[in-house]
Tab-separated table of C-alpha atoms and ligand atoms in Angstrom:
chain	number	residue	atom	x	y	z
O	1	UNK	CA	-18.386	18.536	13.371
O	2	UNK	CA	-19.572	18.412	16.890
O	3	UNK	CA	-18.196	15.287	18.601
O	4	UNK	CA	-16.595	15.052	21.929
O	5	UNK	CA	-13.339	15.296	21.710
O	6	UNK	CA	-11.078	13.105	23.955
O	7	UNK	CA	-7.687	14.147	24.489
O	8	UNK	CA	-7.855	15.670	20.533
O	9	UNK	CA	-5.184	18.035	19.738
O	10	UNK	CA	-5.162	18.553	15.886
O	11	UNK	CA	-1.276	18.332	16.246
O	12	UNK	CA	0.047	17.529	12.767
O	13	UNK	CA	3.489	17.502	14.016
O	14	UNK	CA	2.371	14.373	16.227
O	15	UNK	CA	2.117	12.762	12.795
O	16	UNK	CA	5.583	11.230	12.222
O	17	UNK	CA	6.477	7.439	13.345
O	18	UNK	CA	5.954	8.092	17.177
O	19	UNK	CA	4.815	4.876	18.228
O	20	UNK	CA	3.246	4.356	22.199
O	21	UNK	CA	4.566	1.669	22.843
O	22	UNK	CA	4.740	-0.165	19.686
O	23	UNK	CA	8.831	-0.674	19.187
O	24	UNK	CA	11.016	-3.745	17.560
O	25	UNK	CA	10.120	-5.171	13.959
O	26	UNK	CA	6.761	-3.900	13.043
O	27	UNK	CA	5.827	-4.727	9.825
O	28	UNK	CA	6.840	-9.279	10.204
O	29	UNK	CA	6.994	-11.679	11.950
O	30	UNK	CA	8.296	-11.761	15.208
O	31	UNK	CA	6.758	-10.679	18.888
O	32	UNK	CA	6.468	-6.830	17.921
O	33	UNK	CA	5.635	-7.594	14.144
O	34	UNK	CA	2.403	-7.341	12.220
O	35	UNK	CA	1.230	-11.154	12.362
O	36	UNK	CA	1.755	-11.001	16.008
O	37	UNK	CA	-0.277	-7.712	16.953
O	38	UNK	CA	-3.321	-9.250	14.206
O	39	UNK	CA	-3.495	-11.885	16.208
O	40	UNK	CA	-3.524	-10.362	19.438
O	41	UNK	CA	-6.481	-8.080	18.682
O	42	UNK	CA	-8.256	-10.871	16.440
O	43	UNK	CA	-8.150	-13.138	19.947
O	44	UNK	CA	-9.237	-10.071	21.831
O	45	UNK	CA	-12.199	-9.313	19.817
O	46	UNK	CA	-12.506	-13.208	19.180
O	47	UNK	CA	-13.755	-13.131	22.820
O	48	UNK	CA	-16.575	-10.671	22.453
O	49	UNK	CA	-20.181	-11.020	21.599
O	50	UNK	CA	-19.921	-14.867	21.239
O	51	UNK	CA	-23.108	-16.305	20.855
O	52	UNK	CA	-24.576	-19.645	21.900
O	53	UNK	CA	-24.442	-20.845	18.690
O	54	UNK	CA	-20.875	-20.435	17.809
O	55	UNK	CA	-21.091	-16.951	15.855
O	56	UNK	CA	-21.332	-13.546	17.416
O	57	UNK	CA	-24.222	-11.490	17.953
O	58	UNK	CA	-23.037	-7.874	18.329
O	59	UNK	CA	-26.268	-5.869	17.420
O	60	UNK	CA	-26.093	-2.336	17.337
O	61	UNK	CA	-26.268	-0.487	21.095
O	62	UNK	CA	-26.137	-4.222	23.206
O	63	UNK	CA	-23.633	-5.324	25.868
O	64	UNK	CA	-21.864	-6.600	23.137
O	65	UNK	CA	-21.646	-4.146	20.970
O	66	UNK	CA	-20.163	-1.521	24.080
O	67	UNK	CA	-17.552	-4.285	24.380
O	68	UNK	CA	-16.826	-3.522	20.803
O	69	UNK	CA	-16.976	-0.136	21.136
O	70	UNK	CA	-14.495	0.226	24.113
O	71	UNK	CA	-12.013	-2.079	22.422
O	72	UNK	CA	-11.837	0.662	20.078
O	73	UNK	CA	-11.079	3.337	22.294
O	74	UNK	CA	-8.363	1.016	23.847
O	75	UNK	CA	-6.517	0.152	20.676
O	76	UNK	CA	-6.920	3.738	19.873
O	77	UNK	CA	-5.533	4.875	23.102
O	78	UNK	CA	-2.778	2.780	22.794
O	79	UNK	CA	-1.641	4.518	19.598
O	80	UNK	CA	-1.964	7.812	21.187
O	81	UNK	CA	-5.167	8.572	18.776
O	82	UNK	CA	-7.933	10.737	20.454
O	83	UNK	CA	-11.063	9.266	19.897
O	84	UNK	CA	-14.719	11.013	19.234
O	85	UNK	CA	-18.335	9.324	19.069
O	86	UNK	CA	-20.324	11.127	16.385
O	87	UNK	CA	-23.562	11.840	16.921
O	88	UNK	CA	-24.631	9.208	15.386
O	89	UNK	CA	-22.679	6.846	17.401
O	90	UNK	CA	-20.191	6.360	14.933
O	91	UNK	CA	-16.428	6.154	16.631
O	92	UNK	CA	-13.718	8.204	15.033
O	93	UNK	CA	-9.624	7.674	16.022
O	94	UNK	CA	-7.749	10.244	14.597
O	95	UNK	CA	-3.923	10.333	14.033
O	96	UNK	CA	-3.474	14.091	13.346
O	97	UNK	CA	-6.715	15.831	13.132
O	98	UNK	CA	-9.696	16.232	12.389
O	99	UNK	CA	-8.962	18.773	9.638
O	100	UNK	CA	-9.244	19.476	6.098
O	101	UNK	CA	-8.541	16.370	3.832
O	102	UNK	CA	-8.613	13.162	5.894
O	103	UNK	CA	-8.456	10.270	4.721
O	104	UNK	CA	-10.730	7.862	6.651
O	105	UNK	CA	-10.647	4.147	6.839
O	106	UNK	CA	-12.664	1.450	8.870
O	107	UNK	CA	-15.607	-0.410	8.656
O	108	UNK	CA	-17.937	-1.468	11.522
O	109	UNK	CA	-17.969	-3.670	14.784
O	110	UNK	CA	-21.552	-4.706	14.884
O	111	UNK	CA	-22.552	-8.445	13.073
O	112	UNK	CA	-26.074	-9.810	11.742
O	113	UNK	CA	-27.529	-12.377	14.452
O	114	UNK	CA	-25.167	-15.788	14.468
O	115	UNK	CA	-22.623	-13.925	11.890
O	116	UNK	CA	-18.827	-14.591	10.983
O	117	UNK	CA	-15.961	-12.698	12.951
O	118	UNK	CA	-14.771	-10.669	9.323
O	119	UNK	CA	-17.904	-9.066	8.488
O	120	UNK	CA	-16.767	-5.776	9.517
O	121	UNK	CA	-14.291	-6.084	12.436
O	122	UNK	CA	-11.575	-7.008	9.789
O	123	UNK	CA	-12.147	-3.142	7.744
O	124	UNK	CA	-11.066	-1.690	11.742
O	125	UNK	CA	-8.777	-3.887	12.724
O	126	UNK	CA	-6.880	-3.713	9.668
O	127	UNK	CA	-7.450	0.503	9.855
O	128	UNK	CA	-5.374	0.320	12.747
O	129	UNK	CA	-2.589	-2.180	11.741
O	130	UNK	CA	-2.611	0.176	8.565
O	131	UNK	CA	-1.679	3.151	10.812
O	132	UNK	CA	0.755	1.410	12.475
O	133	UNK	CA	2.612	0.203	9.621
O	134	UNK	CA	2.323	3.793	8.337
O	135	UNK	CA	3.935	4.902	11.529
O	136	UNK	CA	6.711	2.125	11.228
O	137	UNK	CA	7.995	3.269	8.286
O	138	UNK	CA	9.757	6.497	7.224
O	139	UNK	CA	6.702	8.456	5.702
O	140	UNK	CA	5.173	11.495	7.095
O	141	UNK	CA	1.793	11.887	5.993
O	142	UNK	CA	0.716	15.130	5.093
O	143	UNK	CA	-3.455	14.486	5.585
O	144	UNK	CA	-5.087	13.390	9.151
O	145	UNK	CA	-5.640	9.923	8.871
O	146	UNK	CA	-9.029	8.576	10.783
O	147	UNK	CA	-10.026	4.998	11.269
O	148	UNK	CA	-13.332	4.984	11.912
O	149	UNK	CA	-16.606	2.739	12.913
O	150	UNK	CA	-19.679	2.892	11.818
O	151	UNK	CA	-22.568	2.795	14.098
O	152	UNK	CA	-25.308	-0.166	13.404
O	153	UNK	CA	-24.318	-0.961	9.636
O	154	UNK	CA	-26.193	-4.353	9.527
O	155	UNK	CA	-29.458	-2.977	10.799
O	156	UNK	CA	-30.111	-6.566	12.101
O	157	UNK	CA	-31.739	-4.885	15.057
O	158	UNK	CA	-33.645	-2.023	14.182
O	159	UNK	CA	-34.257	-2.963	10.496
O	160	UNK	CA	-32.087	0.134	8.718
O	161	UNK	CA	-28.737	-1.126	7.592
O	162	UNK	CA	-25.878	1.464	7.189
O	163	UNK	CA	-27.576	3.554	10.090
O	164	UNK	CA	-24.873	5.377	11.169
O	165	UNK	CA	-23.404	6.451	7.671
O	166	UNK	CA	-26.848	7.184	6.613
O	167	UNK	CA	-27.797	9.798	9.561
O	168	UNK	CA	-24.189	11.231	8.658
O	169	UNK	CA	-25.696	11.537	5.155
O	170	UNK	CA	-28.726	12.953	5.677
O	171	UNK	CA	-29.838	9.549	4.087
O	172	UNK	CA	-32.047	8.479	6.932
O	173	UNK	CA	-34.339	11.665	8.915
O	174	UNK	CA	-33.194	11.282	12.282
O	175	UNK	CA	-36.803	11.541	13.625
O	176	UNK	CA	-37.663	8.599	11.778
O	177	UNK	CA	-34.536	6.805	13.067
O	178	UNK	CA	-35.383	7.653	16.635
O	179	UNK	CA	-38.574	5.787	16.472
O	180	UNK	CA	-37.619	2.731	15.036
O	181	UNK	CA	-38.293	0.016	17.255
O	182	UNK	CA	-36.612	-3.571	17.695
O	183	UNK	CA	-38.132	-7.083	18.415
O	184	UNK	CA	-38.756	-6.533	21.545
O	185	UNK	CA	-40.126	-3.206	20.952
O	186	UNK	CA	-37.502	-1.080	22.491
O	187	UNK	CA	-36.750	2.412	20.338
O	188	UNK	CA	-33.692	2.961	18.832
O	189	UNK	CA	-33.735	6.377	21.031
O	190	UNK	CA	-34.626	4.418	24.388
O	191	UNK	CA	-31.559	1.692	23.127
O	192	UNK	CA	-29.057	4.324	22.236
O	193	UNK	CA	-30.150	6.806	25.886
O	194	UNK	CA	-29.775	2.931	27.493
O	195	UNK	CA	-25.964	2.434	26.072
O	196	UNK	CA	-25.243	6.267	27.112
O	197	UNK	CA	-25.493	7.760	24.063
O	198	UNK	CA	-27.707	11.288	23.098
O	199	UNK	CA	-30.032	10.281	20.216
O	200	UNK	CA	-31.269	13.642	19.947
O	201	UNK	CA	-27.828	14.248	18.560
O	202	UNK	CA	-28.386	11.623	15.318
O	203	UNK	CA	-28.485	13.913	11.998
O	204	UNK	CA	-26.603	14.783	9.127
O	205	UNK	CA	-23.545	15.767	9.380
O	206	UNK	CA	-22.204	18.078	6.498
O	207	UNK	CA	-19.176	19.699	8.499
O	208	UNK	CA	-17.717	16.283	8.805
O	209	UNK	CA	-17.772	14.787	5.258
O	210	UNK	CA	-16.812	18.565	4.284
O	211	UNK	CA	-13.411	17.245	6.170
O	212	UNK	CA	-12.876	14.033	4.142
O	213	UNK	CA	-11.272	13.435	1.028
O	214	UNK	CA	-11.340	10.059	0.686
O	215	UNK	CA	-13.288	7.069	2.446
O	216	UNK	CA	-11.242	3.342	2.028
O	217	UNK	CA	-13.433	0.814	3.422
O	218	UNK	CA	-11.581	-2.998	3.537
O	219	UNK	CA	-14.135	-5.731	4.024
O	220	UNK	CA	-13.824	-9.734	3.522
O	221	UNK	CA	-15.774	-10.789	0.185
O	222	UNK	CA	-18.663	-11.925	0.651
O	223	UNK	CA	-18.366	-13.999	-2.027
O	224	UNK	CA	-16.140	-16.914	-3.601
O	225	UNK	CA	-14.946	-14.212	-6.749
O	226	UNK	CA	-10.974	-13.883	-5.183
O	227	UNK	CA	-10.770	-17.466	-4.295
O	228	UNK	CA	-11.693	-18.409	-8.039
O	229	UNK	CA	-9.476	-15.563	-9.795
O	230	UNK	CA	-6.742	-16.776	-7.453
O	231	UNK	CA	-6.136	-13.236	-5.954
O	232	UNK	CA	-5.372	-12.480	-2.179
O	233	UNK	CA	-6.918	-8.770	-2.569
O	234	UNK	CA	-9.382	-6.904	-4.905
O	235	UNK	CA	-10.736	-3.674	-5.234
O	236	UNK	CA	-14.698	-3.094	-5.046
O	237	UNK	CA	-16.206	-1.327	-8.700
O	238	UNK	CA	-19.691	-1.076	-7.858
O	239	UNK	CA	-22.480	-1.938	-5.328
O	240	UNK	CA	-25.877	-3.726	-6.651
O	241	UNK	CA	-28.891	-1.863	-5.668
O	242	UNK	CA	-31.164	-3.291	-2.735
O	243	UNK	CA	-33.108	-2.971	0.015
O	244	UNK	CA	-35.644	-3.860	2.544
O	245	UNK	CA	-39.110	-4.422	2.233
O	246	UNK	CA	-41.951	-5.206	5.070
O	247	UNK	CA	-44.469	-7.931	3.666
O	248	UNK	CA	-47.099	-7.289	6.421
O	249	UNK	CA	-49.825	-10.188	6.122
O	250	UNK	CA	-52.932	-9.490	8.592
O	251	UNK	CA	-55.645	-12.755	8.859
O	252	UNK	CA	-57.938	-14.215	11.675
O	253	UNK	CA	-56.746	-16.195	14.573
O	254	UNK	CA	-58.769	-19.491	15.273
O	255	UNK	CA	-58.664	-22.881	16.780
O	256	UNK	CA	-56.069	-24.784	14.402
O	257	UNK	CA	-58.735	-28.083	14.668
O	258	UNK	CA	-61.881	-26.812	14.666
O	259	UNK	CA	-61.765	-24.147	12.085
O	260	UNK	CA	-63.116	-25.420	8.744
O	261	UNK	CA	-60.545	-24.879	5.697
O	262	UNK	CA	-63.110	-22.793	3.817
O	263	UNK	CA	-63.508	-20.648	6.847
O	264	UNK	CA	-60.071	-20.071	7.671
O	265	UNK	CA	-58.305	-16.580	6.909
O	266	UNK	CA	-54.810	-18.150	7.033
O	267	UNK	CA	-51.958	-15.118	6.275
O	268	UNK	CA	-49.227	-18.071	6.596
O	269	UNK	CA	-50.232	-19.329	3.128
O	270	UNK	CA	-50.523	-16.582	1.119
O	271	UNK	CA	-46.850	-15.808	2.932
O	272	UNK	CA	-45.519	-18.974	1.704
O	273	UNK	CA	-46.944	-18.117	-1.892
O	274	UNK	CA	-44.748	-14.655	-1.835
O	275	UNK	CA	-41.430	-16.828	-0.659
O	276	UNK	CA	-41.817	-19.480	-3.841
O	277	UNK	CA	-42.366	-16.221	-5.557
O	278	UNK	CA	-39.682	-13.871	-4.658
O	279	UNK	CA	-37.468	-17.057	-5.728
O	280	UNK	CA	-38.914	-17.373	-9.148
O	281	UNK	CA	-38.593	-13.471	-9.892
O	282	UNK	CA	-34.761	-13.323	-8.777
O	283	UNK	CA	-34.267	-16.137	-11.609
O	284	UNK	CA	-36.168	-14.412	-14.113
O	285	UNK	CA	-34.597	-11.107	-13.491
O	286	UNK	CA	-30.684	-12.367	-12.371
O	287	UNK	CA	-31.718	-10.772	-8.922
O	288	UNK	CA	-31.568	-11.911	-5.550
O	289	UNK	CA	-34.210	-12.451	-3.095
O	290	UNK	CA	-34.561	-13.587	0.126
O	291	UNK	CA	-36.923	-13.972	2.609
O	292	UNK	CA	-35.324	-15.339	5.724
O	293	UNK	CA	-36.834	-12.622	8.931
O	294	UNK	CA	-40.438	-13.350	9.481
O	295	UNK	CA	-42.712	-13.023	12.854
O	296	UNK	CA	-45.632	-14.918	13.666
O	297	UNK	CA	-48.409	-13.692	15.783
O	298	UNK	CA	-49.044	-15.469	18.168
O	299	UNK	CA	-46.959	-18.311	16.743
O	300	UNK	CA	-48.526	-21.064	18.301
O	301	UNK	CA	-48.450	-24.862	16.838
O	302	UNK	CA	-52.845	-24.911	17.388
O	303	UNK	CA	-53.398	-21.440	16.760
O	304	UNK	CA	-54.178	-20.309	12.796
O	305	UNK	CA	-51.650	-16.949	12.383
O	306	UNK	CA	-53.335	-13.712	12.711
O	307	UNK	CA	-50.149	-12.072	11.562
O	308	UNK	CA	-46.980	-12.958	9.327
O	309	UNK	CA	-44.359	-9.993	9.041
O	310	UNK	CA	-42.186	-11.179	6.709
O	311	UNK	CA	-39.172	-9.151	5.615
O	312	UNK	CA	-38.250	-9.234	1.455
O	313	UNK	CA	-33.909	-8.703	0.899
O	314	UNK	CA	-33.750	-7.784	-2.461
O	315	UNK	CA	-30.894	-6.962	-4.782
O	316	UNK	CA	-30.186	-6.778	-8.995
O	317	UNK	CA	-27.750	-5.772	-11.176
O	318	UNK	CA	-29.675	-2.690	-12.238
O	319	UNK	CA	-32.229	-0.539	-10.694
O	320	UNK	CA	-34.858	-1.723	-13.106
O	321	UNK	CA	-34.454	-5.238	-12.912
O	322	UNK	CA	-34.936	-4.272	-8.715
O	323	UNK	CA	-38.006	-2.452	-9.529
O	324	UNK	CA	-39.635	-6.097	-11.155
O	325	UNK	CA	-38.369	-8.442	-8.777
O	326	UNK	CA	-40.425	-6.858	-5.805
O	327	UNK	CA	-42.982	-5.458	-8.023
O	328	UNK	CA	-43.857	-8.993	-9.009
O	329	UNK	CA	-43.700	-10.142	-5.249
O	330	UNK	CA	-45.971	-7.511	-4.800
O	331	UNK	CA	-48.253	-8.074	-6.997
O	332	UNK	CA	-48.234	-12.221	-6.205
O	333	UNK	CA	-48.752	-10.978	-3.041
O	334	UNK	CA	-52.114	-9.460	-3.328
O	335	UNK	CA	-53.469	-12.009	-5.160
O	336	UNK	CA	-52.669	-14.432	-2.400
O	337	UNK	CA	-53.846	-12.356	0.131
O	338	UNK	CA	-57.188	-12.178	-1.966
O	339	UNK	CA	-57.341	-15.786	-2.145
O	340	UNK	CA	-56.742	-16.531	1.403
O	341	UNK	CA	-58.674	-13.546	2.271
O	342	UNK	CA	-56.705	-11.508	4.308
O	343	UNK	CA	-54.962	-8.030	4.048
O	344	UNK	CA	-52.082	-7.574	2.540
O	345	UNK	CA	-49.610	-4.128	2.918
O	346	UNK	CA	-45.794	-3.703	1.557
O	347	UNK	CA	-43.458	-0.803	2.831
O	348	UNK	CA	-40.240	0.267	2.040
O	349	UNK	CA	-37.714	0.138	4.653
O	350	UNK	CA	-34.815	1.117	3.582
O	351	UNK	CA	-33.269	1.197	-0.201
O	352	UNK	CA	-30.010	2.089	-1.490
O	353	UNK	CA	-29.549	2.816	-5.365
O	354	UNK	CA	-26.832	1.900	-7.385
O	355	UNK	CA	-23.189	2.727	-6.086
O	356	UNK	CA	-20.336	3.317	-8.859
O	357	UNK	CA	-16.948	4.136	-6.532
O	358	UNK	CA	-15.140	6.777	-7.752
O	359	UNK	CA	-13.654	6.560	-10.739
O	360	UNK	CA	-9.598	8.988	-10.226
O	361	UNK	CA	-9.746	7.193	-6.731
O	362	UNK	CA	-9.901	3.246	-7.906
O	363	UNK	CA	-7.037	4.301	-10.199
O	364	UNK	CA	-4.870	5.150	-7.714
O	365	UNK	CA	-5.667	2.489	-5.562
O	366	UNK	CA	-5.165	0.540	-8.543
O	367	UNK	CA	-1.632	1.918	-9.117
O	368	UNK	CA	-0.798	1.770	-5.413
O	369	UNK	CA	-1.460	-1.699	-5.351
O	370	UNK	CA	0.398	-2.671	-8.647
O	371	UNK	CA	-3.162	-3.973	-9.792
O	372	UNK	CA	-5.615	-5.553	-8.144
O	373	UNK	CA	-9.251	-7.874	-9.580
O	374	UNK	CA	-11.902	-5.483	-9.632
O	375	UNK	CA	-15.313	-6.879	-8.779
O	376	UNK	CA	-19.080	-5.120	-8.043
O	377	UNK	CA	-20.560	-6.859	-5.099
O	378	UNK	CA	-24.065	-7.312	-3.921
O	379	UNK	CA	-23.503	-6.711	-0.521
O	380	UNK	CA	-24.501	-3.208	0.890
O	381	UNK	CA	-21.341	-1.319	2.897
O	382	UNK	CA	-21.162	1.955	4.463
O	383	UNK	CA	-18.813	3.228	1.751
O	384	UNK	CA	-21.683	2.904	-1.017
O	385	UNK	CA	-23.549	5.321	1.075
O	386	UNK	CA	-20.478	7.884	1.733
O	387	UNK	CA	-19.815	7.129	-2.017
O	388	UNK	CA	-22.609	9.981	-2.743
O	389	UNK	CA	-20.601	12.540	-0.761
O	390	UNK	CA	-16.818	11.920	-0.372
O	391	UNK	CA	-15.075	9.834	-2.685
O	392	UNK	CA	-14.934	6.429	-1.492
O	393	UNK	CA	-13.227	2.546	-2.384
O	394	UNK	CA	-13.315	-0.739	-1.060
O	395	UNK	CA	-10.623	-3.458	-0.821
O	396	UNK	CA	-11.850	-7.232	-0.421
O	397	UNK	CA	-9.593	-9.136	0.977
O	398	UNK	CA	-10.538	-13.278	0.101
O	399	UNK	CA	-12.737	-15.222	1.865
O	400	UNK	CA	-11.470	-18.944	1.809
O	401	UNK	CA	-15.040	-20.082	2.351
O	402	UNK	CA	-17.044	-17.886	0.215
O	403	UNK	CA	-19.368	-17.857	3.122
O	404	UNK	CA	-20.604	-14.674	5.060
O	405	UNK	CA	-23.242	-13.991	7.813
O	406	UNK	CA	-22.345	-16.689	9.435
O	407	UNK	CA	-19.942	-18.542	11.611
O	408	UNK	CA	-18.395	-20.347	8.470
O	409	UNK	CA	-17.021	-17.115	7.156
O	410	UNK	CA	-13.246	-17.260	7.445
O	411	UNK	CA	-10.269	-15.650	6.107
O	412	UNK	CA	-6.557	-16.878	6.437
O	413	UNK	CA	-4.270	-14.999	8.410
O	414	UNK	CA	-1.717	-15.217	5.520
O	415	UNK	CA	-4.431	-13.340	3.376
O	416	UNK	CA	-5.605	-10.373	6.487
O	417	UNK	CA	-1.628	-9.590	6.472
O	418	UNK	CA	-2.170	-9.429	2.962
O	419	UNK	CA	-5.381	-7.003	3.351
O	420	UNK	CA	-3.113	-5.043	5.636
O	421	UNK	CA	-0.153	-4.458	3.901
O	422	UNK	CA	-2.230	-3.205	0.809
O	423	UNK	CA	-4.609	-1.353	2.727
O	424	UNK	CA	-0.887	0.921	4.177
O	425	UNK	CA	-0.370	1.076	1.136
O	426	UNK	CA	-3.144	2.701	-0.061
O	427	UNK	CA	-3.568	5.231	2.973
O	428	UNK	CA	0.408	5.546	1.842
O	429	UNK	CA	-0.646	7.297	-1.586
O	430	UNK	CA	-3.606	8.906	0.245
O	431	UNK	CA	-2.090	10.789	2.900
O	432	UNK	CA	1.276	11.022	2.534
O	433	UNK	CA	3.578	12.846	-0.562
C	501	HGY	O1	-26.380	-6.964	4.124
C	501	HGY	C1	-25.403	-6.553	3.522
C	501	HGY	O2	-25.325	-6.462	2.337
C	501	HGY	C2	-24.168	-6.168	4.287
C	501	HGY	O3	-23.384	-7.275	4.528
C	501	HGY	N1	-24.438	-5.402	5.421
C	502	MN	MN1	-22.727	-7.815	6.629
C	503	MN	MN1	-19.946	-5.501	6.539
C-alpha cells in the first residue's frame, strides 16, 4: 500500500461514535438527521459538473471531476477520516485504518457524457451517511471501515471502464493504460500529470486488496427490476459479461457529388450494415448490443468518409452467447467491408468475464437486511472486478425511472434513506461484533 497518507493515524481507538461536528438526531428527520445531511451533500454535488444539456459530464481527470474529487476530501475531513489517493487515482477515507480486514464501501464520482446524478455518486455518498449512522449509534466496530472512489469507472473518456479498480487488479498493464489517448488525443498519462496526479504510479496493487475483507458497492439499478418487484433495495447476484470493441472502418475520401456510386469506397455503409447487425445478433442470442460512439473522418456533409470508428457495447447472459453476438458482427462486418471495398479491423478494448458475488457474503447481507430481491445486472461495476480478489456485493437501491446514463435517471429520496439505512446495516454485520 503506498498512498499518501493525510493526517492517517491507524488509531482504532478513534473508532467509537466521535462525531466532528455531527451532534443532535442523526439517524431522522430533523436539521442534524439523515434526510437533512443527504440532501445537503446531494445539492452540493448537484452543483458540480453540470453540463449544457441538463446532465453532468464528470469524465475521469477534468475540472469536473477534481471538483468531485475535493468534495470527497471535504466530507471526509469533516468526519475526521484521513484520506489517501491510490496510485491509481482512486480516493480512500478511512475511519480507523488502513489495516488488516477492512471493509470498504463506495462507488465512483465520475459519469458517462450527459449522465444521471446516481450513477455512482449515490454508492459514496451513501458510504459516508453509512459511517455516520454507524458512528451515531452505540456500536464499536472492530474492522477499519474505508469508503472509497474509484478512479475513471465509466471509461467514457479514455475508452477502459473500471480503470481504476482494474490497475488495482492487475486487470489493466499500466503501460498500456498510460498510453491510452482521449478524443482529443490527450494521454491518459499527460491527463492524469495535468490534474496533479503521478501516472507512473498506476499498477497493481496486491498490498492493498491483501487489507480488505470485504468490498460493498451500493449503486442505483440500472434497470426497472425493483420498481416491478415492488422492493426499495436489492442485492446484486451476478454481473453479465461484456465489453468493448473498436469497429475501425478505413475507405477513400472524395467529392460527395462527383464521385460515381460504383467508384466510391464508402466505410459509412458497410458501418451502417454492422449497426442493423449487432441488433439482429443481440435478439438471436438474448444479448445486448449497442453501437452508440462512432467518429467520422473528416465528417463533412460533401465529403465521402475516409474513416468510421465505431465502438460495439456488448453484453449476454453467458460468455458463449458473448462470443456469437460480436463474432457475427464481425464476421457481417467483413463482408460489408468487402462489398463496399474498404478495410475492415476489430480490437478488443476492454472485456470483463462473468462475475458471480460471493456466495457466504450475499448471505449475510441477506440476513442483515432481513431479505432483500436478488437480481444479476448487465451493467459493469467496479465490484465485479474486485469480485476476483476480495469478496465483494452490491446493493441496488430502485430507480423510479428505470432510466440510467442519462439525465432521466432518478431515485426518490424516501428510497436513498432507504439505500442508507441498509447499507449501515450491512457495514454493521461487517465490521462490527
Ligand atoms: O457501463 C456500465 O455498465 C456501467 O454503468 N459503468
Ligand atoms: Mn454507469
Ligand atoms: Mn456506476
Amino acid at each position: 500500500m503506498t498512498g499518501d497518507m493525510t493526517g492517517m493515524t491507524g488509531d482504532m481507538t478513534r473508532m467509537t461514535g466521535d462525531m466532528t461536528g455531527k451532534t443532535g438526531d442523526m439517524t431522522g428527520g430533523g436539521p442534524g438527521g439523515l434526510r437533512a445531511r443527504f440532501d445537503g451533500m446531494w445539492a452540493e454535488l448537484g452543483r458540480t459538473g453540470r453540463d449544457a444539456a441538463g446532465g453532468y459530464s464528470r469524465l475521469a481527470w477534468s475540472a469536473a471531476d477534481a471538483r468531485m474529487r475535493q468534495w470527497f476530501r471535504s466530507e471526509a475531513a469533516a468526519r475526521g477520516m484521513a484520506v489517501e489517493q491510490d496510485g491509481n487515482g482512486n480516493l480512500w477515507a478511512w475511519w480507523g485504518g488502513p489495516c488488516g480486514g477492512a471493509v470498504a464501501t463506495g462507488s465512483h464520482l465520475d459519469s458517462v457524457p450527459n449522465g444521471g446524478a446516481f450513477d455512482g455518486p449515490l454508492g459514496v455518498v451513501s458510504a459516508f451517511l453509512a459511517v455516520d449512522e454507524l458512528r451515531a449509534g452505540a456500536r464499536s466496530p472492530r474492522r477499519p471501515v474505508a469508503v472509497v472512489c474509484f478512479s475513471d469507472e465509466e471509461g467514457a473518456r479514455f475508452g477502459v471502464a473500471c480503470m481504476g479498480s482494474r490497475l488495482t487488479c492487475g486487470a489493466l498493464a499500466p503501460d498500456a493504460a498510460r498510453a491510452l489517448v482521449d478524443a482529443g488525443g490527450t494521454t491518459l498519462a499527460e491527463a492524469m500529470r495535468q490534474a496533479g496526479a503521478d501516472p507512473g504510479r498506476l499498477g497493481p496493487d496486491p498490498e492493498r486488496l491483501a487489507g480488505l475483507s470485504a468490498f460493498i458497492e451500493l449503486h442505483i439499478e440500472q434497470g426497472r427490476a425493483l420498481v416491478d418487484l415492488g422492493a426499495t433495495v436489492g442485492l446484486a447476484t451476478a454481473i453479465w459479461p461484456h465489453g468493448r470493441w473498436r469497429c475501425s472502418f478505413r475507405g477513400e475520401a472524395n467529392h460527395a457529388g462527383t464521385t460515381l456510386l460504383p467508384d466510391r469506397r464508402d466505410p459509412m455503409l458497410a458501418f451502417a450494415v454492422v449497426a442493423i447487425e449487432a441488433r439482429r445478433a443481440a435478439e438471436q442470442y438474448g444479448a445486448r448490443a449497442t453501437f452508440a460512439k462512432v467518429g467520422v473522418q473528416p465528417n463533412a456533409t460533401n465529403a465521402i468518409a475516409a474513416r468510421v470508428d465505431a465502438w460495439l457495447d456488448a453484453r449476454a447472459p453467458d460468455e458463449e452467447a458473448l462470443h456469437q453476438v460480436v463474432a457475427g458482427v464481425s464476421d457481417a462486418a467483413g463482408r460489408a467491408a468487402a462489398a463496399h471495398g474498404v478495410d475492415f479491423h476489430l480490437s478488443q478494448e476492454s472485456f470483463t468475464g462473468t462475475v458471480v458475488f460471493d456466495g457466504d457474503l450475499r448471505a449475510r447481507l441477506a440476513e442483515a437486511l432481513g431479505g432483500a430481491p436478488e437480481l444479476p445486472t448487465a451493467a459493469g461495476h467496479d465490484a465485479g472486478i474486485l469480485a476476483a480478489h476480495v469478496p465483494a456485493a452490491m446493493l441496488f437501491v430502485r430507480n423510479a425511472t428505470g432510466v440510467s446514463h442519462s439525465p432521466a435517471e432518478s431515485a426518490t429520496v424516501d428510497d436513498c434513506l432507504a439505500g442508507v439505512r441498509a447499507l449501515a446495516r450491512v457495514l454493521d454485520a461487517l465490521a462490527c461484533w
